[in-house]
XYZ file of C-alpha atoms in Angstrom:
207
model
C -82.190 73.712 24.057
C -80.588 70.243 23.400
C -82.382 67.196 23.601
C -80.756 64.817 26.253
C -82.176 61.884 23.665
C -79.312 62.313 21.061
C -77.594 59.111 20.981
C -74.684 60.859 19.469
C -74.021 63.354 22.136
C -75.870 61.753 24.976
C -73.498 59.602 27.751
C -75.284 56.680 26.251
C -73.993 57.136 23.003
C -70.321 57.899 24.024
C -68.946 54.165 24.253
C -70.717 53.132 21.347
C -68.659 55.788 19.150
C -65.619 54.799 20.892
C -65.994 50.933 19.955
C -66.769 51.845 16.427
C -63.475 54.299 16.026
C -61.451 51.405 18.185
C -62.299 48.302 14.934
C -61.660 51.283 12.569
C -58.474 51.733 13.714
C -57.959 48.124 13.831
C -59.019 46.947 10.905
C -56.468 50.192 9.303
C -53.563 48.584 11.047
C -54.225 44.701 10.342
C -54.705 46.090 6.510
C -51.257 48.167 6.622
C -49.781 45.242 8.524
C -51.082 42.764 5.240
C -49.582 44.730 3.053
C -46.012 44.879 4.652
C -45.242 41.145 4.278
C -43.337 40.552 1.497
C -44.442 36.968 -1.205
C -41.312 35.309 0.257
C -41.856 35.510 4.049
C -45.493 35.084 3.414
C -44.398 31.600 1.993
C -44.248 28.591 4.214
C -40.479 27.359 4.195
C -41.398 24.038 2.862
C -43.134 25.767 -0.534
C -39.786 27.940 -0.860
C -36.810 25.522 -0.127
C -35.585 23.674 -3.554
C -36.578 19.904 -3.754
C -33.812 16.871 -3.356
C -34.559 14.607 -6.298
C -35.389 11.024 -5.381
C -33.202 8.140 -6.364
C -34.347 6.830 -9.786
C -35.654 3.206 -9.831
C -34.284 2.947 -13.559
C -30.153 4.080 -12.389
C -28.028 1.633 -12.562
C -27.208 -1.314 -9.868
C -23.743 -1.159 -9.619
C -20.946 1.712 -10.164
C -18.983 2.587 -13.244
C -15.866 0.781 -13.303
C -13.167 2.162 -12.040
C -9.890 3.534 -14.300
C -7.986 0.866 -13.416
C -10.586 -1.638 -13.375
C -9.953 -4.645 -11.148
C -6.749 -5.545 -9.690
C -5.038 -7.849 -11.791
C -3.299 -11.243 -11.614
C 0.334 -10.597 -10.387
C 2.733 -12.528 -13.153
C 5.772 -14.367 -11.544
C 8.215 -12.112 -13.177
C 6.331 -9.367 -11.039
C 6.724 -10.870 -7.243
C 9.340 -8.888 -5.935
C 9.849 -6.318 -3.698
C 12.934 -3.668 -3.243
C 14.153 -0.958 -1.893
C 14.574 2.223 -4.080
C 17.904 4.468 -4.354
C 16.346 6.829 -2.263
C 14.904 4.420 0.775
C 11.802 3.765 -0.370
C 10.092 0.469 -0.452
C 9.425 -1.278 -3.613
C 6.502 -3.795 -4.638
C 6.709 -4.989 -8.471
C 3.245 -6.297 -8.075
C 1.482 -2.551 -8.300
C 2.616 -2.392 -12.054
C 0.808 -6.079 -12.856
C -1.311 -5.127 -15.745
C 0.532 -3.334 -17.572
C 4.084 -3.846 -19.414
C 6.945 -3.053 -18.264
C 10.295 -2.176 -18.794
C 13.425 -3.225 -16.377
C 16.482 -1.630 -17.165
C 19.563 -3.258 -15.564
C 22.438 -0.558 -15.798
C 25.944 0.244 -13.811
C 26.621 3.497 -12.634
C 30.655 3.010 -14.266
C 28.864 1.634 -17.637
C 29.499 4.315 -20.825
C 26.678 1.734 -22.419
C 23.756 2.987 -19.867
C 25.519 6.550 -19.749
C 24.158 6.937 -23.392
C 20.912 5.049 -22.761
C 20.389 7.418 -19.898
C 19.276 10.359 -21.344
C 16.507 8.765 -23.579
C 15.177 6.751 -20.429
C 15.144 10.260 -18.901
C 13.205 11.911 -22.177
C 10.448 8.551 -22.522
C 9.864 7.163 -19.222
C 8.094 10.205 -17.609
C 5.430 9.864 -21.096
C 5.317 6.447 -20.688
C 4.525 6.641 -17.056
C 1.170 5.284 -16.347
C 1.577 2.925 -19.086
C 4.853 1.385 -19.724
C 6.625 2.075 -16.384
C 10.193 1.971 -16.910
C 12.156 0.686 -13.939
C 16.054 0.721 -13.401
C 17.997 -1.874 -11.357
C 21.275 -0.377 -9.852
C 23.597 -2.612 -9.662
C 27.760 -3.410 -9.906
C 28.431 -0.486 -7.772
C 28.660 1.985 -4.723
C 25.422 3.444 -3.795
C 27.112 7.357 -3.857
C 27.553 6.349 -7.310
C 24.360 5.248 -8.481
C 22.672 8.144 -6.605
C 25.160 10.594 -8.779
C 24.573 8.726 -11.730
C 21.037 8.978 -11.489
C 21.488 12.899 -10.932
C 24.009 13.470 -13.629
C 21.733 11.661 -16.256
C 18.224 13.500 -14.589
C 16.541 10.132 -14.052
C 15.224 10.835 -10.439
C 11.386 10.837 -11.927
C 11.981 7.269 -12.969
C 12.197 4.599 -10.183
C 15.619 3.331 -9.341
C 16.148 0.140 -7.566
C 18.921 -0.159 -5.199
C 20.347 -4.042 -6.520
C 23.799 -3.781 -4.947
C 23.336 -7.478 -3.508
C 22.493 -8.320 -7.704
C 19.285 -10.281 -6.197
C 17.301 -9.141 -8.959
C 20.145 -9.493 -11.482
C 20.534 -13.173 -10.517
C 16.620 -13.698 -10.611
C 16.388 -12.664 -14.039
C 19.836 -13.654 -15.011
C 21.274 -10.798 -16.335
C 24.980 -11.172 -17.424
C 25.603 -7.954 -18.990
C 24.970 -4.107 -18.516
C 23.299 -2.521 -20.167
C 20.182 -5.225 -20.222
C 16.533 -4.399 -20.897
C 14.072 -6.814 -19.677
C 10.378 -5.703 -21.431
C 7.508 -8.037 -19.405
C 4.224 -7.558 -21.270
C 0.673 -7.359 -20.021
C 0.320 -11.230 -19.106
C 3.745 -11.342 -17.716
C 5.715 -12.545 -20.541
C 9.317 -11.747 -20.838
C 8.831 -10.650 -24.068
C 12.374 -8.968 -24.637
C 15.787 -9.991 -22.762
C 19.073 -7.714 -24.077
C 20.598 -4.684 -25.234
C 18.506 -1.919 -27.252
C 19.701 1.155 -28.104
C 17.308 4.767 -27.687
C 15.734 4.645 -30.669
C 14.724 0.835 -30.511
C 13.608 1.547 -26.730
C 11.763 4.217 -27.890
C 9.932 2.423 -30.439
C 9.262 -0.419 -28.451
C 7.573 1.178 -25.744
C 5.385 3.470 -28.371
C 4.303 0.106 -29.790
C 3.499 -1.409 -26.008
C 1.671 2.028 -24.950
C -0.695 1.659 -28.115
């Protein structure tokens, strides 16, 4: 015969087993849950995102200096402005700074027909630091625009000087004239060279 004292087996004794099995079974599944988070998530975002450096007292005030540095002093030989063979507009005063080479030619001239072709091989080289420019003039516009073709000078800049303003402003008498300005402005050169003393020239003004 049982006795109805068994706190195991007795009604008494029923919901304290239950409550024990209940935080068994809890404390299983909050262990299993532990163990499913991975180090990442269990990271707060702030520990995990990368840090943005704080300005240094010790950089520098101002900027590096630009390539070009500041704008420089436009020269009177340099205030003009033009049109270009192909329509475009023309300021002189965005090559101050550097020197520069005008190159008065005719589109008839046999002269600038053989100075042509080593404007066409230098110019592009010299480009950013003897510009070479050529002034048009003493003819048709059809037949500047096929000289300049013919000769493969369309990278160079071509001024359209049928009116000869700029030929009277500089006083050019003669094709073919080159007019070398150097850094300050100078006209430093006023005449005829041929390709190799152009070439030279601006290989000496580029150094």
């Amino acid at each position: 015969m049982r006795s109805s004292s068994s706190p195991s087996n007795g009604p008494e004794g029923r919901p304290a087993a239950r409550l024990a099995l209940a935080a068994t079974l809890a404390g299983t599944l909050l262990a299993a849950s532990a163990c499913a988070v991975g180090p990442t998530s269990a990271q707060p975002a702030a520990e995990v995102a990368v840090p943005v450096a704080a300005p240094s007292s010790a950089a520098p005030s101002s900027a590096a200096p630009t390539p070009t540095g500041a704008p420089a002093v436009v020269p009177d030989a340099l205030r003009f402005t033009a049109k270009t063979l192909d329509g475009t507009a023309f300021s002189a005063a965005g090559l101050a700074g550097r020197p520069v080479v005008l190159w008065f030619w005719a589109p008839w001239c046999a002269t600038c027909a053989s100075q042509a072709w080593t404007v066409a091989e230098i110019a592009p080289k010299y480009r950013d630091t003897v510009p070479i420019v050529g002034v048009a003039g003493l003819g048709e516009q059809k037949a500047m625009r096929s000289f300049v073709t013919e000769f493969e000078l369309g990278g160079t800049t071509q001024i359209d000087d049928r009116a000869g303003a700029l030929w009277r402003r500089f006083e050019i008498v003669e094709q073919s004239t080159f007019l070398i300005i150097d850094r300050q402005g100078k006209v430093v050169h006023q005449g005829f060279l041929d390709g190799e003393d152009l070439t030279r020239r601006v290989a000496a003004l580029a150094g």
